[in-house]
Short mmCIF file of C-alpha atoms and ligand atoms in Angstrom, two decimals:
data_model
loop_
_atom_site.label_atom_id
_atom_site.label_comp_id
_atom_site.label_asym_id
_atom_site.label_seq_id
_atom_site.Cartn_x
_atom_site.Cartn_y
_atom_site.Cartn_z
CA MET H 1 12.43 -18.66 23.82
CA LYS H 2 8.78 -19.20 22.85
CA LEU H 3 7.07 -15.99 21.73
CA ALA H 4 3.57 -15.09 20.64
CA ILE H 5 2.87 -12.08 18.45
CA VAL H 6 -0.63 -10.76 17.85
CA GLY H 7 -0.94 -9.10 14.42
CA HIS H 8 0.89 -9.99 11.22
CA GLY H 9 1.18 -6.63 9.45
CA TYR H 10 4.39 -4.73 8.77
CA VAL H 11 5.36 -4.76 12.46
CA GLY H 12 3.98 -8.14 13.58
CA LEU H 13 5.25 -10.21 10.65
CA VAL H 14 8.68 -8.59 10.47
CA THR H 15 9.16 -8.99 14.24
CA ALA H 16 8.01 -12.61 14.03
CA CYS H 17 10.33 -13.49 11.13
CA VAL H 18 13.35 -11.78 12.71
CA PHE H 19 12.90 -13.43 16.12
CA ALA H 20 12.34 -16.80 14.42
CA HIS H 21 15.49 -16.21 12.36
CA LEU H 22 17.35 -15.67 15.65
CA GLY H 23 16.28 -19.14 16.80
CA ASN H 24 13.11 -18.46 18.80
CA ASP H 25 9.90 -20.48 18.54
CA VAL H 26 7.42 -17.87 17.28
CA TRP H 27 3.63 -18.16 17.13
CA VAL H 28 1.75 -15.46 15.25
CA ILE H 29 -1.90 -14.86 16.10
CA GLY H 30 -4.28 -13.44 13.49
CA HIS H 31 -8.03 -13.30 13.10
CA THR H 32 -8.58 -13.89 9.37
CA ALA H 33 -8.47 -17.58 8.35
CA GLU H 34 -7.70 -16.85 4.68
CA LYS H 35 -4.71 -14.62 5.56
CA LEU H 36 -3.36 -17.13 8.09
CA LYS H 37 -3.52 -19.83 5.42
CA ARG H 38 -1.57 -17.67 2.97
CA LEU H 39 1.04 -16.82 5.59
CA GLN H 40 1.39 -20.47 6.63
CA SER H 41 2.03 -21.32 2.96
CA GLY H 42 4.85 -18.75 2.76
CA ASP H 43 3.04 -15.74 1.22
CA PRO H 44 3.80 -12.64 3.35
CA ILE H 45 0.73 -10.79 1.93
CA ILE H 46 2.54 -7.45 2.23
CA PHE H 47 5.62 -6.40 0.23
CA GLU H 48 8.76 -5.81 2.22
CA PRO H 49 12.22 -6.50 0.74
CA GLY H 50 13.61 -9.87 1.96
CA LEU H 51 10.51 -10.75 3.99
CA GLU H 52 9.19 -13.54 1.75
CA GLU H 53 12.52 -15.41 1.83
CA LEU H 54 12.83 -15.05 5.62
CA LEU H 55 9.24 -16.19 6.14
CA GLN H 56 9.71 -19.29 3.98
CA LYS H 57 13.05 -20.17 5.56
CA ASN H 58 11.60 -20.05 9.08
CA LEU H 59 8.44 -21.92 8.13
CA GLU H 60 10.63 -24.70 6.75
CA ALA H 61 12.69 -24.67 9.95
CA LYS H 62 9.39 -24.95 11.90
CA ARG H 63 10.31 -21.92 14.01
CA LEU H 64 7.24 -19.98 12.84
CA ARG H 65 3.54 -20.84 13.09
CA PHE H 66 0.34 -18.94 12.28
CA THR H 67 -2.87 -19.49 14.19
CA SER H 68 -6.07 -17.87 15.42
CA ASP H 69 -5.97 -19.94 18.61
CA PHE H 70 -4.76 -17.84 21.56
CA THR H 71 -4.58 -20.85 23.90
CA GLU H 72 -2.01 -22.86 21.91
CA ALA H 73 -0.02 -19.74 20.95
CA LEU H 74 0.21 -18.38 24.49
CA GLN H 75 0.96 -21.70 26.20
CA GLY H 76 4.60 -21.59 27.34
CA ALA H 77 5.28 -18.21 25.67
CA ALA H 78 7.72 -16.12 27.74
CA VAL H 79 6.75 -12.93 25.91
CA VAL H 80 3.55 -11.93 24.09
CA PHE H 81 3.90 -8.95 21.75
CA ILE H 82 0.89 -6.89 20.69
CA GLY H 83 1.45 -5.59 17.14
CA VAL H 84 -2.04 -4.70 15.95
CA GLY H 85 -3.04 -1.45 14.27
CA THR H 86 -3.82 1.80 16.10
CA PRO H 87 -5.57 3.83 13.37
CA PRO H 88 -6.71 7.41 13.89
CA LYS H 89 -10.25 8.27 14.96
CA GLN H 90 -12.04 11.19 13.30
CA ASN H 91 -10.72 13.57 15.99
CA GLY H 92 -7.10 12.41 15.57
CA GLU H 93 -7.07 10.31 18.74
CA ALA H 94 -5.49 6.84 18.42
CA ASP H 95 -8.17 4.15 18.17
CA LEU H 96 -7.18 1.57 20.77
CA ALA H 97 -10.06 -0.82 20.17
CA ALA H 98 -7.83 -3.54 18.63
CA VAL H 99 -5.09 -3.24 21.28
CA LEU H 100 -7.51 -3.33 24.20
CA GLY H 101 -9.60 -6.08 22.61
CA VAL H 102 -6.48 -8.19 22.11
CA ALA H 103 -5.44 -7.50 25.73
CA GLU H 104 -8.71 -9.03 26.89
CA HIS H 105 -8.16 -12.14 24.73
CA ILE H 106 -4.61 -12.49 26.05
CA GLY H 107 -5.78 -12.14 29.66
CA LYS H 108 -8.47 -14.78 29.26
CA HIS H 109 -6.11 -17.29 27.64
CA LEU H 110 -3.03 -16.92 29.85
CA THR H 111 -2.14 -20.21 31.52
CA ASN H 112 1.61 -19.79 32.19
CA PRO H 113 2.71 -19.05 35.76
CA TYR H 114 4.35 -15.84 34.43
CA THR H 115 4.29 -13.97 31.07
CA VAL H 116 5.58 -10.62 29.84
CA ILE H 117 3.01 -8.74 27.74
CA SER H 118 4.70 -6.16 25.57
CA CYS H 119 3.10 -3.59 23.31
CA LYS H 120 4.89 -2.95 20.00
CA SER H 121 1.94 -1.04 18.60
CA THR H 122 2.33 2.74 18.84
CA VAL H 123 0.07 3.70 21.73
CA PRO H 124 -0.50 6.91 23.72
CA VAL H 125 0.83 7.44 27.23
CA GLY H 126 -1.15 5.37 29.69
CA THR H 127 -2.23 2.62 27.29
CA ASN H 128 0.02 -0.11 28.72
CA LEU H 129 -1.49 0.57 32.14
CA LYS H 130 -4.96 0.08 30.60
CA VAL H 131 -3.72 -3.20 29.07
CA ALA H 132 -2.55 -4.29 32.53
CA GLU H 133 -5.90 -3.35 34.08
CA ILE H 134 -7.84 -5.37 31.50
CA ILE H 135 -5.63 -8.44 31.89
CA THR H 136 -5.82 -8.24 35.69
CA ARG H 137 -9.63 -8.10 35.47
CA VAL H 138 -10.04 -11.19 33.23
CA LYS H 139 -7.08 -13.48 34.03
CA LYS H 140 -7.10 -16.59 36.19
CA PRO H 141 -6.04 -15.76 39.76
CA GLU H 142 -2.98 -18.06 39.73
CA VAL H 143 -1.53 -16.46 36.58
CA GLN H 144 1.16 -13.73 36.95
CA PHE H 145 2.20 -11.18 34.32
CA ASP H 146 3.92 -7.83 33.77
CA VAL H 147 3.47 -5.31 30.99
CA ALA H 148 6.30 -3.62 29.11
CA SER H 149 6.31 -1.07 26.32
CA CYS H 150 8.72 -2.00 23.55
CA PRO H 151 7.98 0.56 20.80
CA GLU H 152 8.87 -0.31 17.24
CA PHE H 153 11.07 1.97 15.10
CA LEU H 154 11.34 -0.07 11.86
CA ARG H 155 10.87 1.73 8.55
CA GLU H 156 8.89 0.07 5.78
CA GLY H 157 11.25 -0.72 2.90
CA THR H 158 14.19 -1.43 5.23
CA ALA H 159 12.26 -3.19 7.98
CA LEU H 160 14.42 -6.33 8.30
CA GLY H 161 17.70 -4.42 8.53
CA ASP H 162 16.13 -1.95 10.95
CA THR H 163 14.89 -4.75 13.21
CA LEU H 164 18.25 -6.53 13.29
CA HIS H 165 20.33 -3.35 13.51
CA PRO H 166 18.23 -0.67 15.19
CA ASP H 167 19.69 2.61 16.50
CA ARG H 168 18.17 1.83 19.88
CA ILE H 169 15.93 -0.64 21.67
CA VAL H 170 13.55 1.04 24.09
CA ILE H 171 12.12 -1.04 26.91
CA GLY H 172 9.73 0.64 29.32
CA SER H 173 8.46 -1.22 32.33
CA ASN H 174 8.02 -0.99 36.07
CA SER H 175 9.08 -4.65 36.42
CA LYS H 176 12.74 -5.76 36.56
CA THR H 177 11.75 -9.31 35.55
CA ALA H 178 9.99 -8.01 32.42
CA ILE H 179 12.97 -5.79 31.53
CA ASP H 180 15.45 -8.67 32.05
CA THR H 181 13.32 -11.03 29.91
CA LEU H 182 13.17 -8.51 27.05
CA LEU H 183 16.90 -7.73 27.34
CA LYS H 184 17.62 -11.47 27.04
CA LEU H 185 15.35 -11.80 24.00
CA HIS H 186 17.01 -8.83 22.26
CA LYS H 187 20.56 -9.97 23.10
CA PRO H 188 21.57 -10.90 19.51
CA ILE H 189 20.24 -7.59 18.18
CA ASP H 190 22.39 -4.42 17.84
CA GLY H 191 21.50 -1.00 19.19
CA GLU H 192 21.80 0.89 22.44
CA ARG H 193 19.38 -0.24 25.18
CA ILE H 194 17.24 2.50 26.70
CA ILE H 195 15.41 1.39 29.82
CA THR H 196 12.61 3.67 31.00
CA ASN H 197 9.28 3.64 32.76
CA LEU H 198 6.12 2.84 30.78
CA ALA H 199 5.10 6.44 30.09
CA SER H 200 8.53 7.49 28.79
CA ALA H 201 8.72 4.53 26.41
CA GLU H 202 5.26 5.30 25.06
CA LEU H 203 6.15 8.97 24.59
CA ILE H 204 9.57 8.26 23.00
CA LYS H 205 7.86 6.65 20.00
CA TYR H 206 5.45 9.55 19.38
CA ALA H 207 8.12 12.20 20.02
CA SER H 208 10.43 10.48 17.50
CA ASN H 209 7.80 10.41 14.76
CA ALA H 210 6.70 13.96 15.53
CA MET H 211 10.33 15.12 15.19
CA LEU H 212 10.65 13.40 11.79
CA ALA H 213 7.40 14.99 10.59
CA THR H 214 8.60 18.37 11.88
CA LYS H 215 11.82 18.10 9.85
CA ILE H 216 9.83 17.36 6.67
CA SER H 217 7.39 20.22 7.23
CA PHE H 218 10.29 22.54 8.08
CA ALA H 219 11.92 21.58 4.76
CA ASN H 220 8.65 22.33 2.96
CA MET H 221 8.33 25.71 4.66
CA ILE H 222 11.90 26.63 3.60
CA ALA H 223 11.09 25.36 0.06
CA ASN H 224 8.16 27.79 -0.10
CA LEU H 225 10.44 30.64 0.90
CA ALA H 226 13.16 29.52 -1.52
CA GLU H 227 10.64 29.50 -4.35
CA ALA H 228 9.45 32.98 -3.47
CA SER H 229 12.96 34.40 -3.14
CA ASN H 230 14.87 32.70 -5.98
CA ALA H 231 16.96 30.57 -3.60
CA ASN H 232 17.57 26.85 -4.17
CA VAL H 233 16.14 24.73 -1.33
CA ASP H 234 18.50 21.81 -2.09
CA GLU H 235 21.56 24.02 -1.60
CA VAL H 236 20.05 25.60 1.51
CA LEU H 237 19.09 22.34 3.23
CA HIS H 238 22.31 20.62 2.23
CA ALA H 239 24.26 23.31 4.02
CA VAL H 240 21.85 23.43 6.97
CA GLY H 241 22.01 19.64 7.35
CA MET H 242 25.82 19.65 7.47
CA ASP H 243 25.53 21.09 10.96
CA LYS H 244 25.84 17.96 13.10
CA ARG H 245 23.31 19.34 15.59
CA ILE H 246 20.70 19.34 12.81
CA GLY H 247 21.62 16.49 10.40
CA ARG H 248 20.61 16.01 6.77
CA LEU H 249 18.15 13.10 7.06
CA PHE H 250 14.43 13.89 6.70
CA LEU H 251 15.29 17.46 5.69
CA TYR H 252 13.79 17.07 2.22
CA PRO H 253 10.94 19.04 0.69
CA GLY H 254 8.33 17.45 -1.56
CA VAL H 255 4.68 16.44 -1.52
CA GLY H 256 4.75 15.85 2.23
CA TYR H 257 4.90 12.85 4.52
CA GLY H 258 2.40 9.99 4.41
CA GLY H 259 2.17 6.35 5.41
CA SER H 260 0.52 4.60 8.27
CA CYS H 261 2.62 6.29 10.96
CA LEU H 262 3.67 9.95 10.70
CA PRO H 263 0.27 11.50 9.83
CA LYS H 264 -1.63 9.54 12.46
CA ASP H 265 1.07 9.79 15.13
CA VAL H 266 1.34 13.59 14.79
CA LYS H 267 -2.45 13.86 15.17
CA ALA H 268 -2.52 11.41 18.09
CA LEU H 269 0.26 13.29 19.90
CA ILE H 270 -1.63 16.56 19.45
CA HIS H 271 -4.67 14.86 20.96
CA THR H 272 -2.68 13.39 23.87
CA GLY H 273 -0.98 16.73 24.56
CA GLU H 274 -4.28 18.57 24.64
CA SER H 275 -5.84 15.95 26.91
CA PHE H 276 -3.04 16.82 29.39
CA GLY H 277 -3.65 20.57 28.85
CA VAL H 278 -0.40 21.07 26.89
CA ASP H 279 -0.21 23.57 23.98
CA MET H 280 0.51 21.54 20.81
CA ALA H 281 0.51 24.48 18.35
CA LEU H 282 3.86 23.49 16.82
CA LEU H 283 2.59 20.08 15.72
CA LYS H 284 -0.70 21.53 14.46
CA GLU H 285 1.36 23.70 12.12
CA VAL H 286 3.49 20.71 11.06
CA ASP H 287 0.27 18.92 10.09
CA GLN H 288 -1.06 21.95 8.19
CA ILE H 289 2.20 22.50 6.26
CA ASN H 290 2.08 18.84 5.27
CA ILE H 291 -1.40 19.25 3.77
CA SER H 292 -0.33 22.48 2.00
CA ALA H 293 2.64 20.67 0.40
CA ARG H 294 0.34 18.54 -1.75
CA LYS H 295 -2.05 21.46 -2.36
CA LYS H 296 0.93 23.37 -3.75
CA ILE H 297 1.60 20.63 -6.32
CA LEU H 298 -2.08 20.74 -7.34
CA LYS H 299 -1.82 24.50 -7.82
CA LYS H 300 1.22 24.04 -10.06
CA ILE H 301 -0.72 21.53 -12.20
CA LYS H 302 -3.72 23.80 -12.55
CA GLU H 303 -1.47 26.64 -13.68
CA MET H 304 -0.41 24.55 -16.71
CA ASP H 305 -2.50 25.23 -19.82
CA ASP H 306 -3.75 22.49 -22.07
CA THR H 307 -3.12 19.67 -19.60
CA LYS H 308 -5.73 16.91 -19.66
CA HIS H 309 -3.84 13.62 -19.52
CA ILE H 310 -1.50 13.26 -16.56
CA ALA H 311 0.93 10.38 -16.07
CA ILE H 312 1.81 9.70 -12.45
CA TRP H 313 4.95 7.86 -11.37
CA GLY H 314 4.78 6.71 -7.78
CA LEU H 315 1.79 5.72 -5.64
CA ALA H 316 3.38 4.27 -2.51
CA PHE H 317 3.95 6.79 0.27
CA LYS H 318 7.69 6.18 -0.11
CA PRO H 319 9.96 3.90 -2.18
CA ASP H 320 10.46 0.19 -1.48
CA THR H 321 7.01 -0.41 -0.06
CA ASP H 322 3.56 -1.22 -1.42
CA ASP H 323 1.93 0.73 1.43
CA ILE H 324 -0.50 3.40 0.22
CA ARG H 325 -2.01 4.35 3.56
CA GLU H 326 -2.22 8.17 3.77
CA SER H 327 -0.06 8.30 0.65
CA PRO H 328 0.23 11.88 -0.72
CA PRO H 329 -0.11 10.56 -4.33
CA LEU H 330 -3.55 9.14 -3.49
CA HIS H 331 -4.74 12.45 -2.02
CA ILE H 332 -3.49 14.23 -5.16
CA ILE H 333 -5.18 11.72 -7.50
CA HIS H 334 -8.55 12.12 -5.76
CA GLU H 335 -8.42 15.91 -6.24
CA LEU H 336 -7.28 15.64 -9.88
CA LEU H 337 -10.15 13.27 -10.67
CA GLU H 338 -12.63 15.77 -9.24
CA ASP H 339 -11.22 18.33 -11.66
CA GLY H 340 -11.75 15.96 -14.62
CA TYR H 341 -8.15 15.05 -15.50
CA HIS H 342 -7.45 11.69 -17.19
CA ILE H 343 -4.84 9.86 -15.10
CA THR H 344 -2.50 6.99 -15.94
CA VAL H 345 -0.42 5.63 -13.07
CA TYR H 346 2.60 3.45 -12.55
CA ASP H 347 4.31 2.24 -9.38
CA PRO H 348 6.70 -0.74 -9.11
CA GLU H 349 4.91 -2.29 -6.09
CA ALA H 350 1.75 -0.44 -5.07
CA MET H 351 -0.44 -0.95 -8.17
CA GLU H 352 -2.51 -3.83 -6.75
CA ASN H 353 -3.31 -1.93 -3.56
CA VAL H 354 -4.34 1.14 -5.56
CA LYS H 355 -6.51 -0.95 -7.91
CA LYS H 356 -8.42 -2.28 -4.90
CA GLN H 357 -9.13 1.28 -3.79
CA MET H 358 -9.59 3.21 -7.06
CA GLY H 359 -10.83 0.55 -9.50
CA SER H 360 -11.45 1.84 -13.01
CA LYS H 361 -11.34 5.54 -12.14
CA ILE H 362 -7.75 5.69 -13.38
CA THR H 363 -5.65 3.80 -15.97
CA TYR H 364 -2.91 1.42 -14.84
CA ALA H 365 0.27 1.17 -16.92
CA LYS H 366 2.55 -1.86 -16.99
CA THR H 367 5.78 0.16 -17.08
CA SER H 368 6.93 3.70 -16.43
CA TYR H 369 7.28 4.17 -20.20
CA ASP H 370 3.73 2.92 -20.89
CA ALA H 371 2.44 5.42 -18.35
CA VAL H 372 3.79 8.48 -20.15
CA LYS H 373 2.47 7.58 -23.65
CA ASP H 374 0.61 10.64 -25.03
CA ALA H 375 0.62 12.35 -21.62
CA ASP H 376 0.54 16.14 -21.34
CA LEU H 377 2.32 16.08 -18.02
CA LEU H 378 4.41 13.65 -15.97
CA LEU H 379 3.96 13.99 -12.23
CA ILE H 380 6.60 12.30 -10.04
CA LEU H 381 5.29 11.58 -6.57
CA THR H 382 7.45 8.78 -5.11
CA GLU H 383 11.23 8.70 -5.47
CA TRP H 384 11.73 5.08 -6.62
CA ASN H 385 15.28 4.43 -7.93
CA GLU H 386 13.76 3.15 -11.18
CA PHE H 387 12.60 6.70 -11.99
CA LYS H 388 16.02 8.18 -11.29
CA GLN H 389 17.64 5.83 -13.81
CA ILE H 390 15.05 6.16 -16.58
CA ASP H 391 15.88 6.85 -20.25
CA LEU H 392 14.58 10.43 -20.43
CA THR H 393 15.06 10.69 -24.20
CA ALA H 394 12.60 7.79 -24.61
CA VAL H 395 10.20 9.43 -22.16
CA HIS H 396 10.42 12.70 -24.12
CA LYS H 397 9.50 10.91 -27.36
CA LEU H 398 6.51 9.15 -25.82
CA MET H 399 4.86 12.21 -24.27
CA ARG H 400 2.44 14.43 -26.17
CA ASN H 401 3.81 17.41 -24.26
CA PRO H 402 7.18 16.89 -22.50
CA ALA H 403 6.42 18.56 -19.18
CA ILE H 404 7.41 17.26 -15.73
CA ILE H 405 6.37 18.29 -12.27
CA ASP H 406 8.81 16.61 -9.94
CA GLY H 407 7.28 16.41 -6.47
CA ARG H 408 10.40 14.75 -5.05
CA ASN H 409 13.24 16.74 -6.68
CA ILE H 410 14.80 13.60 -8.17
CA TYR H 411 16.33 15.27 -11.25
CA ASP H 412 18.86 18.00 -11.78
CA PRO H 413 16.89 20.91 -13.32
CA ALA H 414 19.64 21.93 -15.78
CA THR H 415 20.14 18.39 -17.16
CA ILE H 416 16.44 17.77 -17.59
CA ARG H 417 15.80 21.08 -19.36
CA GLU H 418 18.70 20.32 -21.71
CA LYS H 419 16.72 17.22 -22.74
CA GLY H 420 13.88 19.47 -23.85
CA PHE H 421 11.46 19.12 -20.93
CA SER H 422 9.58 21.91 -19.27
CA TYR H 423 10.42 21.14 -15.63
CA VAL H 424 8.99 22.31 -12.32
CA SER H 425 10.23 20.98 -8.98
CA VAL H 426 9.93 21.98 -5.32
CA GLY H 427 11.77 25.04 -4.00
CA ARG H 428 14.27 25.30 -6.85
CA PRO H 429 14.52 28.12 -9.37
N1 NAD D 501 4.26 0.15 9.68
C1 NAD D 501 5.28 0.74 10.28
O1 NAD D 501 6.24 1.18 9.64
C2 NAD D 501 5.29 0.88 11.78
C3 NAD D 501 6.50 1.19 12.41
C4 NAD D 501 6.51 1.33 13.80
C5 NAD D 501 5.34 1.18 14.53
N2 NAD D 501 4.18 0.89 13.87
C6 NAD D 501 2.98 0.71 14.69
O2 NAD D 501 2.73 -0.68 14.85
C7 NAD D 501 1.33 -0.95 14.85
C8 NAD D 501 0.97 -1.90 13.72
O3 NAD D 501 1.32 -1.28 12.50
P1 NAD D 501 1.37 -2.10 11.13
O4 NAD D 501 1.90 -1.17 10.12
O5 NAD D 501 2.02 -3.40 11.36
O6 NAD D 501 -0.17 -2.31 10.89
P2 NAD D 501 -0.87 -3.34 9.86
O7 NAD D 501 -2.18 -2.75 9.56
O8 NAD D 501 0.09 -3.66 8.77
O9 NAD D 501 -1.05 -4.64 10.72
C9 NAD D 501 -1.96 -4.73 11.79
C10 NAD D 501 -2.22 -6.18 12.06
O10 NAD D 501 -3.10 -6.28 13.17
C11 NAD D 501 -4.06 -7.29 12.90
N3 NAD D 501 -5.21 -7.12 13.77
C12 NAD D 501 -6.00 -6.03 13.89
N4 NAD D 501 -6.95 -6.27 14.80
C13 NAD D 501 -6.72 -7.51 15.30
C14 NAD D 501 -7.34 -8.31 16.27
N5 NAD D 501 -8.40 -7.85 16.93
N6 NAD D 501 -6.83 -9.54 16.51
C15 NAD D 501 -5.76 -9.99 15.84
N7 NAD D 501 -5.13 -9.27 14.91
C16 NAD D 501 -5.61 -8.06 14.64
C17 NAD D 501 -4.34 -7.11 11.43
O11 NAD D 501 -4.96 -8.23 10.89
C18 NAD D 501 -2.91 -6.91 10.92
O12 NAD D 501 -2.28 -8.15 10.74
C19 NAD D 501 0.65 0.41 14.76
O13 NAD D 501 0.40 0.88 16.04
C20 NAD D 501 1.71 1.28 14.09
O14 NAD D 501 1.56 2.64 14.39
C21 NAD D 501 4.13 0.72 12.52
#
């Protein structure tokens, strides 16, 4: 099947590479010549495990092309996916300028007798209908199309596996032809098929992310109570999560959720709910608890005497990605800089992205060991495996003052104190 995908970020590029890998002829549309050139030469631009190899393999097989030309990309394409960003506006609402702008381009350049236009971007209820309205307004009269919502559930860091083996594939459309076309395209991919109307598919994506964010904020609330009452949050949540109705995943306390999805999707869902007159108090609290989680870490730092030089391990919003959008570590660094701390950072993948944003305001170390040299405090903010397997005796020797604040609870408190560290974590005595 020929496909066109607009957008080549985490969603667009992964979707393109996976569908090309499955034998489709995939055309990716972007709007920056320099990025398209890099992609066409096999550089994925973003870091995602396995993506570079898959990109290069499919470029060689000529199943993948990058262009800014809508006409050649759309010609003969059975499905056009929209995978552009939907960032938050100041008031939390999803900014749909890119999605709706792309819809207009698609409409103007459609020449096939029939095409399915499917939104993979996370968009509020009603957006796919707006996409349909725009296309209807600008398309040639002889051209036919249907819209379908096909929300994306991949996680950065495991995006290829998630796309090939998802828990479910949601297809929302009012058109049987569009649903059948998307079912055919997804045939080689695992996962239960959920067929819904447009609004349900749009809402499923937001409700899923809001539930994940709620679990994290719930874990942080219980961590606060555990800290105040001498309970151990790890033991509590382990036992709570063993109940199959609840589940263990995403029930972890720490410095809060970040990334390009959960923070913005929670805010956008609050906005959507309120625009329909629905009380969204629960999610407002989830958002507030998330902000307090990082404020709590800052409070713990400020309570430590004689701390000037802080080493930070972890900048990405989670392990196995270079994505620093809405990353809790970045929020924490900005506040620490305002208070005059000297900061040295290390992250296995996100350093270049942070350099672009923070420049010379902080010091960049080449390794985790370099980062802790002469530090008064080590702050762990992303749970990369590398940090779990570190030689702590070497770290102890390198630090001026062997103190750790572990924002992700990656170490066992007893073991680490035996090694001579002063150690503070989240919700554990
Ligand atoms: N990143 C994730 O883990 C993830 C998971 C599920 C859903 N989503 C959703 O998917 C969408 C895209 O997310 P992402 O992380 O891939 O974003 P991204 O920022 O990595 O990529 C967005 C892409 O859109 C392109 N773009 C923007 N405006 C354009 C335009 N006018 N014409 C052509 N291209 C344009 C950008 O150049 C970029 O390639 C968002 O709605 C997001 O919420 C993201």
